[in-house]
Short mmCIF file of C-alpha atoms and ligand atoms in Angstrom, two decimals:
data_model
loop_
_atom_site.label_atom_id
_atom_site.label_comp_id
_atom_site.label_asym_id
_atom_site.label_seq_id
_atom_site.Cartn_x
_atom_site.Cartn_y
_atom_site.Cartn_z
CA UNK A 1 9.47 -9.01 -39.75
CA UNK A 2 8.50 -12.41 -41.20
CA UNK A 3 6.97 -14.81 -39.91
CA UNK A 4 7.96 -18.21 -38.68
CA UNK A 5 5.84 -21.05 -39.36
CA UNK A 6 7.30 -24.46 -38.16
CA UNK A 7 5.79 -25.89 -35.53
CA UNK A 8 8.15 -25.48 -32.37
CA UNK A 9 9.32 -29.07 -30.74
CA UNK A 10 6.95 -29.05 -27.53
CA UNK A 11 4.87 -30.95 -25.38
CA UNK A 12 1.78 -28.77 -25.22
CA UNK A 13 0.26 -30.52 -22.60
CA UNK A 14 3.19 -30.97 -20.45
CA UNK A 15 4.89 -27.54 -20.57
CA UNK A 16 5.28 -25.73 -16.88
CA UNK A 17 4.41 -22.77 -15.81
CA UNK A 18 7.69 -21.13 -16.93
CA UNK A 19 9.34 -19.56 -19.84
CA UNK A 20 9.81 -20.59 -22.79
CA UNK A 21 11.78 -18.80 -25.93
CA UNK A 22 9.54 -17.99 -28.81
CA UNK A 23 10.63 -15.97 -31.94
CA UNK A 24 9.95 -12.31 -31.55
CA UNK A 25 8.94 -9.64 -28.78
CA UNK A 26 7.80 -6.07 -28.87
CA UNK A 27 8.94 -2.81 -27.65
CA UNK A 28 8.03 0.70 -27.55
CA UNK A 29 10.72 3.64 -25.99
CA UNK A 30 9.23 6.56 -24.79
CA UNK A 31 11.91 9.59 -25.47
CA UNK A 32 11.91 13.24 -26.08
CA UNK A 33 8.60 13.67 -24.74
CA UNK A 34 6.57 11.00 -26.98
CA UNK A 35 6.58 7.42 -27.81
CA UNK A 36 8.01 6.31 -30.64
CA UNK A 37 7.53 3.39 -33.22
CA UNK A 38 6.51 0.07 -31.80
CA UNK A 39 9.71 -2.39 -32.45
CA UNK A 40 9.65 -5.75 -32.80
CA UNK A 41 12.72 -7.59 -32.03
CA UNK A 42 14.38 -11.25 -31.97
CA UNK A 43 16.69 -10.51 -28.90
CA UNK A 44 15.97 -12.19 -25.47
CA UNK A 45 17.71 -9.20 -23.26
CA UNK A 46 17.61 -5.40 -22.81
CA UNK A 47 20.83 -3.03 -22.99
CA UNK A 48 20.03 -0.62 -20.31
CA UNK A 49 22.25 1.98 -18.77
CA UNK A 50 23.54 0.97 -14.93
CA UNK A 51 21.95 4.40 -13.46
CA UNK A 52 18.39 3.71 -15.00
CA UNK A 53 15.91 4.20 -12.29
CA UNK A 54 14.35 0.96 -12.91
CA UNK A 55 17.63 -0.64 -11.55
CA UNK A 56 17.82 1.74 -8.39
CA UNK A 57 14.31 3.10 -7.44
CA UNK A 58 12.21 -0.04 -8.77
CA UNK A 59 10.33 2.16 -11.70
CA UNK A 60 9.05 -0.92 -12.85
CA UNK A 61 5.95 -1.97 -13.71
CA UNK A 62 4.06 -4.89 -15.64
CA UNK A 63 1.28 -7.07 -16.64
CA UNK A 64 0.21 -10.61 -17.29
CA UNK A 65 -2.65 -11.94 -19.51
CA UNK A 66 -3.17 -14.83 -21.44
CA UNK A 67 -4.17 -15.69 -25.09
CA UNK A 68 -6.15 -18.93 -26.10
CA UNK A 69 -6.40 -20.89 -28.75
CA UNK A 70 -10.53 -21.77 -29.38
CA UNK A 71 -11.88 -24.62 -29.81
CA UNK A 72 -12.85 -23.37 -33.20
CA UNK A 73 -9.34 -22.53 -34.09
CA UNK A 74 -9.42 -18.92 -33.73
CA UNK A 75 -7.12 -17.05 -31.24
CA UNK A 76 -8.63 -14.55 -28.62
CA UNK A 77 -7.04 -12.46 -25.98
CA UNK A 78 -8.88 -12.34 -22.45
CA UNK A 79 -10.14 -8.86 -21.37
CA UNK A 80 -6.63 -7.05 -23.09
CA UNK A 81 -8.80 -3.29 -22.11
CA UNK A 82 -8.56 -4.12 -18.71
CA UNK A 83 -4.69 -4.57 -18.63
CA UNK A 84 -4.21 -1.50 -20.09
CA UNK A 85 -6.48 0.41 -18.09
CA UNK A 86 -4.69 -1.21 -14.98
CA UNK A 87 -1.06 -0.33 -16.34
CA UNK A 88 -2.18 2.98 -16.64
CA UNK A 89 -3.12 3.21 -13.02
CA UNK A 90 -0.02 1.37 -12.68
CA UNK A 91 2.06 3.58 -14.15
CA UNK A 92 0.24 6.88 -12.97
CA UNK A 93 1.04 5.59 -9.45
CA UNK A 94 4.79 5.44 -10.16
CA UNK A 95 5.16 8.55 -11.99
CA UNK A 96 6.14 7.00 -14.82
CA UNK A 97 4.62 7.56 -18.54
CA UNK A 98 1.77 5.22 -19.39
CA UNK A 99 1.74 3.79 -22.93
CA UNK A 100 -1.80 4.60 -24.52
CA UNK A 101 -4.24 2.24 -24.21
CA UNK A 102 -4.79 1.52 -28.24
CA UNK A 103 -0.95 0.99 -28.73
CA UNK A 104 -0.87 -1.49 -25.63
CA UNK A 105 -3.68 -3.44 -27.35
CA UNK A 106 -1.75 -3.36 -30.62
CA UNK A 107 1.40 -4.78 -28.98
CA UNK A 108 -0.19 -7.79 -27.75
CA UNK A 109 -2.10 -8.33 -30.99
CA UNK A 110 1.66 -7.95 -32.62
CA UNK A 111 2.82 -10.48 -30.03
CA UNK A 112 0.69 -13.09 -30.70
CA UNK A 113 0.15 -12.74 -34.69
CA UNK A 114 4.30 -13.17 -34.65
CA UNK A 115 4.42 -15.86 -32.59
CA UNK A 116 1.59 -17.58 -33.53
CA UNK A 117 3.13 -21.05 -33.71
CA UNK A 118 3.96 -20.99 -29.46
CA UNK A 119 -0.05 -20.58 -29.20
CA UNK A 120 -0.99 -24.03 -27.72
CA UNK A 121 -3.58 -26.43 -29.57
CA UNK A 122 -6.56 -26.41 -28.18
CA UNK A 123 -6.96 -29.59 -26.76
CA UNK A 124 -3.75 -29.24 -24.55
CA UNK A 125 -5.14 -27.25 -21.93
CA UNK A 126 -2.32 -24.86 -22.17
CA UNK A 127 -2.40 -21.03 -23.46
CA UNK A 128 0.20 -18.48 -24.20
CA UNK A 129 1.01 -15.80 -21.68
CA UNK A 130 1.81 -12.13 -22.41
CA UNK A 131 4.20 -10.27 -20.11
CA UNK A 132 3.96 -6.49 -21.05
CA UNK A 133 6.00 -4.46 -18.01
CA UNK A 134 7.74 -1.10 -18.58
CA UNK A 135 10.75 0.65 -16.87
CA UNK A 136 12.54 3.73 -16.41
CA UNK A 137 15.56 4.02 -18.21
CA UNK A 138 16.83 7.48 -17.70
CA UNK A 139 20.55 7.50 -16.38
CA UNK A 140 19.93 9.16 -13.00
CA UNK A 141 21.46 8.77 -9.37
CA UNK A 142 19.35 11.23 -7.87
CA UNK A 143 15.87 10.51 -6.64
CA UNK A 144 13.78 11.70 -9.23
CA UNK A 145 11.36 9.71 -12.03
CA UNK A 146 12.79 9.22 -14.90
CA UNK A 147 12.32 11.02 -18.47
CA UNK A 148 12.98 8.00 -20.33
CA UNK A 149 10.54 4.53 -20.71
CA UNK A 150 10.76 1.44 -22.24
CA UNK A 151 7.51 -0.93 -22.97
CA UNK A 152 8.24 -4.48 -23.49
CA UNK A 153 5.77 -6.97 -24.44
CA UNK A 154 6.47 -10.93 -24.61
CA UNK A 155 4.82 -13.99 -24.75
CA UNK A 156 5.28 -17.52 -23.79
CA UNK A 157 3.24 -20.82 -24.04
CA UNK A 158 2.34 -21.80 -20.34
CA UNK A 159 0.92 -25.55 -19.47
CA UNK A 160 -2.61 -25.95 -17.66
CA UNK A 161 -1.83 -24.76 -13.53
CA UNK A 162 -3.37 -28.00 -12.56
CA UNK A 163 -1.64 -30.65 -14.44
CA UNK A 164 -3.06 -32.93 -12.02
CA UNK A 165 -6.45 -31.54 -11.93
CA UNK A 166 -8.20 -28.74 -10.18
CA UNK A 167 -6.71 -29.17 -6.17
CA UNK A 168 -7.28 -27.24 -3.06
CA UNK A 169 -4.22 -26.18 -1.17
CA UNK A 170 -3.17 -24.50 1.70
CA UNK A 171 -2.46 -20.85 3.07
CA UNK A 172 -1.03 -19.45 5.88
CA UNK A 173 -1.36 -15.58 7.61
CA UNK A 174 2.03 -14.35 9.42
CA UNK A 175 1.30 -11.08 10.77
CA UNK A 176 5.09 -10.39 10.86
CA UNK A 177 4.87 -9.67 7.16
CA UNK A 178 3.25 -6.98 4.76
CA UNK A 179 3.37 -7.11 0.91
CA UNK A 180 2.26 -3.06 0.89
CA UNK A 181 1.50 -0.44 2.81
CA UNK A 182 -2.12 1.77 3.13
CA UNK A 183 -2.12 4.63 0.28
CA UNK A 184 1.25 2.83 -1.02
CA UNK A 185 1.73 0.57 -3.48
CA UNK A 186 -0.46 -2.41 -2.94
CA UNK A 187 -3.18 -1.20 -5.75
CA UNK A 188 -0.84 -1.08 -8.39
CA UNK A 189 1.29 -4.23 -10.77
CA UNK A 190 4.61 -3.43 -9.49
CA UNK A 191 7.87 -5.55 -9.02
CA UNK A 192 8.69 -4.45 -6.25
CA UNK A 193 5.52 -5.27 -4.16
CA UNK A 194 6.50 -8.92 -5.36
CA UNK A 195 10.24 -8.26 -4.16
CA UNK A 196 8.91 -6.99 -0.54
CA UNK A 197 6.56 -10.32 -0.06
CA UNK A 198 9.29 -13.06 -0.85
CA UNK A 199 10.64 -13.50 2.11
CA UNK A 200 6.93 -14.64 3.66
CA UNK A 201 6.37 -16.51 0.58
CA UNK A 202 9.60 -18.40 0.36
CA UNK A 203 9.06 -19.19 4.25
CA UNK A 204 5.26 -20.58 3.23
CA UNK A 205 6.75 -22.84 0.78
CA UNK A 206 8.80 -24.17 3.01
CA UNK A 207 6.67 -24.79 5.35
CA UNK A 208 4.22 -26.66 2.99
CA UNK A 209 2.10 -23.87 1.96
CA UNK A 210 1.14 -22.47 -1.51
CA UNK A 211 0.92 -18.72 -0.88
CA UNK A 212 0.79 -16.53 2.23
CA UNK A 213 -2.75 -15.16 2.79
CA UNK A 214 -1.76 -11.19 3.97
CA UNK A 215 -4.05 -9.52 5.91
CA UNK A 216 -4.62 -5.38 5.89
CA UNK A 217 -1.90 -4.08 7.37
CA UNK A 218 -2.84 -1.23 9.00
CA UNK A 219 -5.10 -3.18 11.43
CA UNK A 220 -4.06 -7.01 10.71
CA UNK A 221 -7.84 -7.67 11.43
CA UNK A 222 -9.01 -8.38 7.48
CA UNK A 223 -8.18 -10.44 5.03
CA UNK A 224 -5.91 -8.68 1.82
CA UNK A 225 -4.93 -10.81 -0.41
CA UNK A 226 -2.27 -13.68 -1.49
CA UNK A 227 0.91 -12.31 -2.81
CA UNK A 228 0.09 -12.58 -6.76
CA UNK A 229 -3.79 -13.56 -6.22
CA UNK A 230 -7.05 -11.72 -4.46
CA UNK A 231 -9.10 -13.92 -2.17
CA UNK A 232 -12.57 -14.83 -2.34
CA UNK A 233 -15.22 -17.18 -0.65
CA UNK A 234 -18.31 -18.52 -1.26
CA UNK A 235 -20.84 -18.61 1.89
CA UNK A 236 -24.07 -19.96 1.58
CA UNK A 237 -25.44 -18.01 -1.39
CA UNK A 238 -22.89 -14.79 -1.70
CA UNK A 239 -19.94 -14.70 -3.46
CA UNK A 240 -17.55 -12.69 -0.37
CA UNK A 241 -13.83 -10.97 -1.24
CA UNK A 242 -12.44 -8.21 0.06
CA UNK A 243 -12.64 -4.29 0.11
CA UNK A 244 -9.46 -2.71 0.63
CA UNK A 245 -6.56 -0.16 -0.77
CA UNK A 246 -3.46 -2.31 -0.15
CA UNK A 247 -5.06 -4.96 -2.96
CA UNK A 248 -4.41 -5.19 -6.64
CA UNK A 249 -7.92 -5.13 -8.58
CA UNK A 250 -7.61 -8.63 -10.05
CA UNK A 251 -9.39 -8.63 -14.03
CA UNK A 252 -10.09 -12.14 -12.88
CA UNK A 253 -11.86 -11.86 -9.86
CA UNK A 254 -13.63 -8.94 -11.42
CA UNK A 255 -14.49 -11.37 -14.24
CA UNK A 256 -15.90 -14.18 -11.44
CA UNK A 257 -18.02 -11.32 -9.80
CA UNK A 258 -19.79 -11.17 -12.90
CA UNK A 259 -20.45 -14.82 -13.55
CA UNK A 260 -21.22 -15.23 -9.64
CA UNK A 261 -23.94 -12.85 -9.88
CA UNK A 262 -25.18 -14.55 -13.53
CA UNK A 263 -25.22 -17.55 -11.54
CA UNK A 264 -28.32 -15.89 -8.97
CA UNK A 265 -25.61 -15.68 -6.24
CA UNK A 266 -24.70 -12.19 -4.28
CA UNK A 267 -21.61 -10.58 -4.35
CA UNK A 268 -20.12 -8.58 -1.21
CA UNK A 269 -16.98 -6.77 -1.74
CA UNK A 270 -16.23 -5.75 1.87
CA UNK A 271 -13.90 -6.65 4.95
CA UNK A 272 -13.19 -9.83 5.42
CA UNK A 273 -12.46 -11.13 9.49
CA UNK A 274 -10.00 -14.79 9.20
CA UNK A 275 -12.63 -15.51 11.86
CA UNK A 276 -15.24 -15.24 9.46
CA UNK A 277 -13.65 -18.27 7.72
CA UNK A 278 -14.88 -20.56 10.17
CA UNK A 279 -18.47 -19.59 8.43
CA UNK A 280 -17.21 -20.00 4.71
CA UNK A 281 -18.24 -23.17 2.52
CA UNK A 282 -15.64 -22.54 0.21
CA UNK A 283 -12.44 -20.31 -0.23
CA UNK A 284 -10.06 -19.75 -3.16
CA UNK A 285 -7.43 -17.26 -4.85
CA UNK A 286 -8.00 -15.90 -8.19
CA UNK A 287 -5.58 -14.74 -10.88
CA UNK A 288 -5.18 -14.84 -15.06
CA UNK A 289 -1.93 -17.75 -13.71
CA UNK A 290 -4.88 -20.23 -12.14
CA UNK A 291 -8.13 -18.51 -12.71
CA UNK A 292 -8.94 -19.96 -9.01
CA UNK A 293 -7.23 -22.09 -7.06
CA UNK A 294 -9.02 -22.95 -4.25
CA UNK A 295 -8.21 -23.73 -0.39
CA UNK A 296 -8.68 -26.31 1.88
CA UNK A 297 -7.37 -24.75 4.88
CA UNK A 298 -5.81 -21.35 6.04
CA UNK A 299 -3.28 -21.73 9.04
CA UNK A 300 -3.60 -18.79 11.11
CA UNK A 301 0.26 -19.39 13.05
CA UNK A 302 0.13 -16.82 15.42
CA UNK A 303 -2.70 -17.78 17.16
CA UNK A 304 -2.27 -21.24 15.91
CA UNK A 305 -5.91 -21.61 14.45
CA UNK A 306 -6.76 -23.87 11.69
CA UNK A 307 -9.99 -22.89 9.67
CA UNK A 308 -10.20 -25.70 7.82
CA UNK A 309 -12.59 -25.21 4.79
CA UNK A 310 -12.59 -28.02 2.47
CA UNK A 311 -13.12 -31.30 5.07
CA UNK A 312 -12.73 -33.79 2.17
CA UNK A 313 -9.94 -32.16 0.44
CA UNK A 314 -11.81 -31.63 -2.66
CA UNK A 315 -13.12 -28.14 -4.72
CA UNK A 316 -16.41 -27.33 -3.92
CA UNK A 317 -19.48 -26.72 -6.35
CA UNK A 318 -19.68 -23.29 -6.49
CA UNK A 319 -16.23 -22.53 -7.17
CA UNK A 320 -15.71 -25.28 -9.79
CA UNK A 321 -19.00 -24.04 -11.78
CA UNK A 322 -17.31 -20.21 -11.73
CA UNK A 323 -13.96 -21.87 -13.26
CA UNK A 324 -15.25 -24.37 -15.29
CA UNK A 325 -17.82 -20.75 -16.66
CA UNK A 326 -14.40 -18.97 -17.27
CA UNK A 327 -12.49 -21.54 -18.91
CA UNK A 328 -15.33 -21.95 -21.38
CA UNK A 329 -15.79 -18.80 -21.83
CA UNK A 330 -11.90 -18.46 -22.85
CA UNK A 331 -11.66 -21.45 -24.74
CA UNK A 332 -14.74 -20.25 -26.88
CA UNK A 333 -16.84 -23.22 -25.68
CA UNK A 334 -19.36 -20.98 -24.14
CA UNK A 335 -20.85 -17.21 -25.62
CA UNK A 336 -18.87 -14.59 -24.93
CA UNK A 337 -22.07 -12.58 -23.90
CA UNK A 338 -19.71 -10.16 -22.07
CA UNK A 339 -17.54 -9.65 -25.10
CA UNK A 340 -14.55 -9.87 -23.05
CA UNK A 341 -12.77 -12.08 -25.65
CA UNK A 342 -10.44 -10.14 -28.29
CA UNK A 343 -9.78 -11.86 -31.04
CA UNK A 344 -6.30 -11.53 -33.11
CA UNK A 345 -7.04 -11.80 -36.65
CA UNK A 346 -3.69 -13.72 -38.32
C1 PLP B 1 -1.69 -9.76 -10.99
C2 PLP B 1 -2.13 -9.85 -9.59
C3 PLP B 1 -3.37 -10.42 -9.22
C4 PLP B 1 -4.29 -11.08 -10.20
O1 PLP B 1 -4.82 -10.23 -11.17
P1 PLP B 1 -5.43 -10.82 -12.51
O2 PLP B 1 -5.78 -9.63 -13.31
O3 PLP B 1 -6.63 -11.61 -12.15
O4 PLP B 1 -4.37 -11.66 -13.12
C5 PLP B 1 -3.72 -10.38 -7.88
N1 PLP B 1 -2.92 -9.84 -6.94
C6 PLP B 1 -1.73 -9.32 -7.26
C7 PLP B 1 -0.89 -8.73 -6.18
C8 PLP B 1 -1.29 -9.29 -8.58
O5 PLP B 1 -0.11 -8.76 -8.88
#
């Protein structure tokens, strides 16, 4: 497939956090027992049979990571092993077929060498995400998993998440609402634990919140996660976020753990109390869509408790020096001593 070279009509530095149509994307179709060539395609949709289990019993997982252009020009994925280790995991816990790791690596490379000119300029601030997911697409009615898989990868450029600069916001706990269940689904990147939590997140944002913070929900007495983010907080000189099977293991946070600890400060993955956050100095989500975002306040509105964290509405230190480490680190400004940074050659 050739390559386009034009350079699309875009505001890099003003593009949302949406989707936006590039040239090609990638596929793989797992049939007859093995996986077969890796396609690339110029088509925007899917023609999948109406009985797929994807459609009906939500075999359907995915991914997101992004890929950033340097400041020296070159192009490097973030941590790409990680993803797909995780979709693996993901998949296993669906009883679906994973894709192997190597080829899931090569279809992101693929993705990003053919649609090289979406990759944001440097200085814009922005990056280009990758979406690999896969489904079932074996016509079935019964309940069964299906024989059949496709892997889809695509990409599109996404603007900086803080077009207005780095700003805490709020979160609120409703313990009427659970995203997953104990030994369910809750450790794994699946649609459907998105699906389950939009009612509470819908209500959030209108009632002037960014995310819902769920707690476990087995007990309700410790802190989960938001719905597409883990938590963390940063008390006196530890680095707290929390221990628990309902949460998806975020490559970011994983990725802040390290740089917290670089940074002399102790990290504590264990339960977290919402009373506890009367104690924190700083709180914040974490995800490859943000990197953190942190919070000023979390509304607790069934006992009607606010634990406000961030009195003068601004970041605080700590979690600004992990970001500002990470974004460095992605944007090639800073060694990549971890060698988490994979870069595409074009
Ligand atoms: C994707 C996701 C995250 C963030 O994971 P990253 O690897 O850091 O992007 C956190 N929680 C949930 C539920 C997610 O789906």
């Amino acid at each position: 497939m050739k390559k386009r070279h034009e350079s699309p009509d875009i505001d890099w530095a003003h593009i949302p956090f949406g989707y936006i149509k590039t040239d090609y994307n990638v596929r793989c179709a797992y049939t007859n027992g093995e996986w077969g060539e890796i396609a690339v395609s110029d088509s925007e949709t899917v023609d999948l049979h109406i009985a797929a289990t994807s459609l009906h019993y939500g075999q359907e997982i995915f991914e997101g990571q992004k890929a950033f252009r340097g400041v020296d020009g070159k192009i490097r994925i973030f941590r790409p092993e990680e993803n797909a280790k995780r979709i693996i995991e993901s998949a296993k816990g669906l009883n679906m077929v994973p894709l192997p790791a190597e080829r899931f690596v090569e279809m992101m490379e693929m993705v990003v060498r053919l649609n090289e000119r979406f990759v944001p300029p440097y200085e814009s601030g922005s990056s280009f995400y990758l979406r690999p997911l896969e489904i079932g697409t074996t016509a079935r009615v019964g309940v069964r998993a299906a024989d059949d898989y496709l892997f889809i990868l695509f990409g599109t450029p996404v603007g900086p998440y803080f077009p207005d600069g780095f700003k805490p916001t709020k979160v609120v706990i409703y313990r009427e609402y659970d995203r997953a269940a104990p030994c369910g689904t809750g450790r794994w990147k699946v649609g459907g634990n998105y699906a389950g939590g939009l009612v509470a997140t819908m209500r959030a944002k209108r009632e002037g919140y960014s995310a819902v913070l769920f707690l476990d929900p087995k007990e309700k007495k410790y802190i989960d996660e938001c719905g597409a983010a883990n938590f963390f907080a940063i008390k006196g000189n530890k680095y707290i976020t929390p221990k628990s099977n309902c949460i998806l293991p975020s490559i970011t946070n994983m990725s802040m753990q390290q740089i917290a600890r670089d940074m002399g400060l102790e990290v504590e993955c264990r339960p977290i109390p919402p009373k506890e956050l009367r104690e924190v100095d700083e709180a914040a989500e974490c995800g490859t869509a943000a990197v953190a975002s942190p919070i000023s306040e979390v509304y607790d509105s069934d006992n009607d408790v606010h634990y406000v964290i961030a009195k003068d509405g601004k970041p605080g230190p700590v979690t600004t020096a992990i970001y500002e480490k990470l974004r460095a680190i992605q944007y090639g400004r800073e060694p990549d001593v971890y060698g988490w940074m994979h870069e595409v050659k074009l």
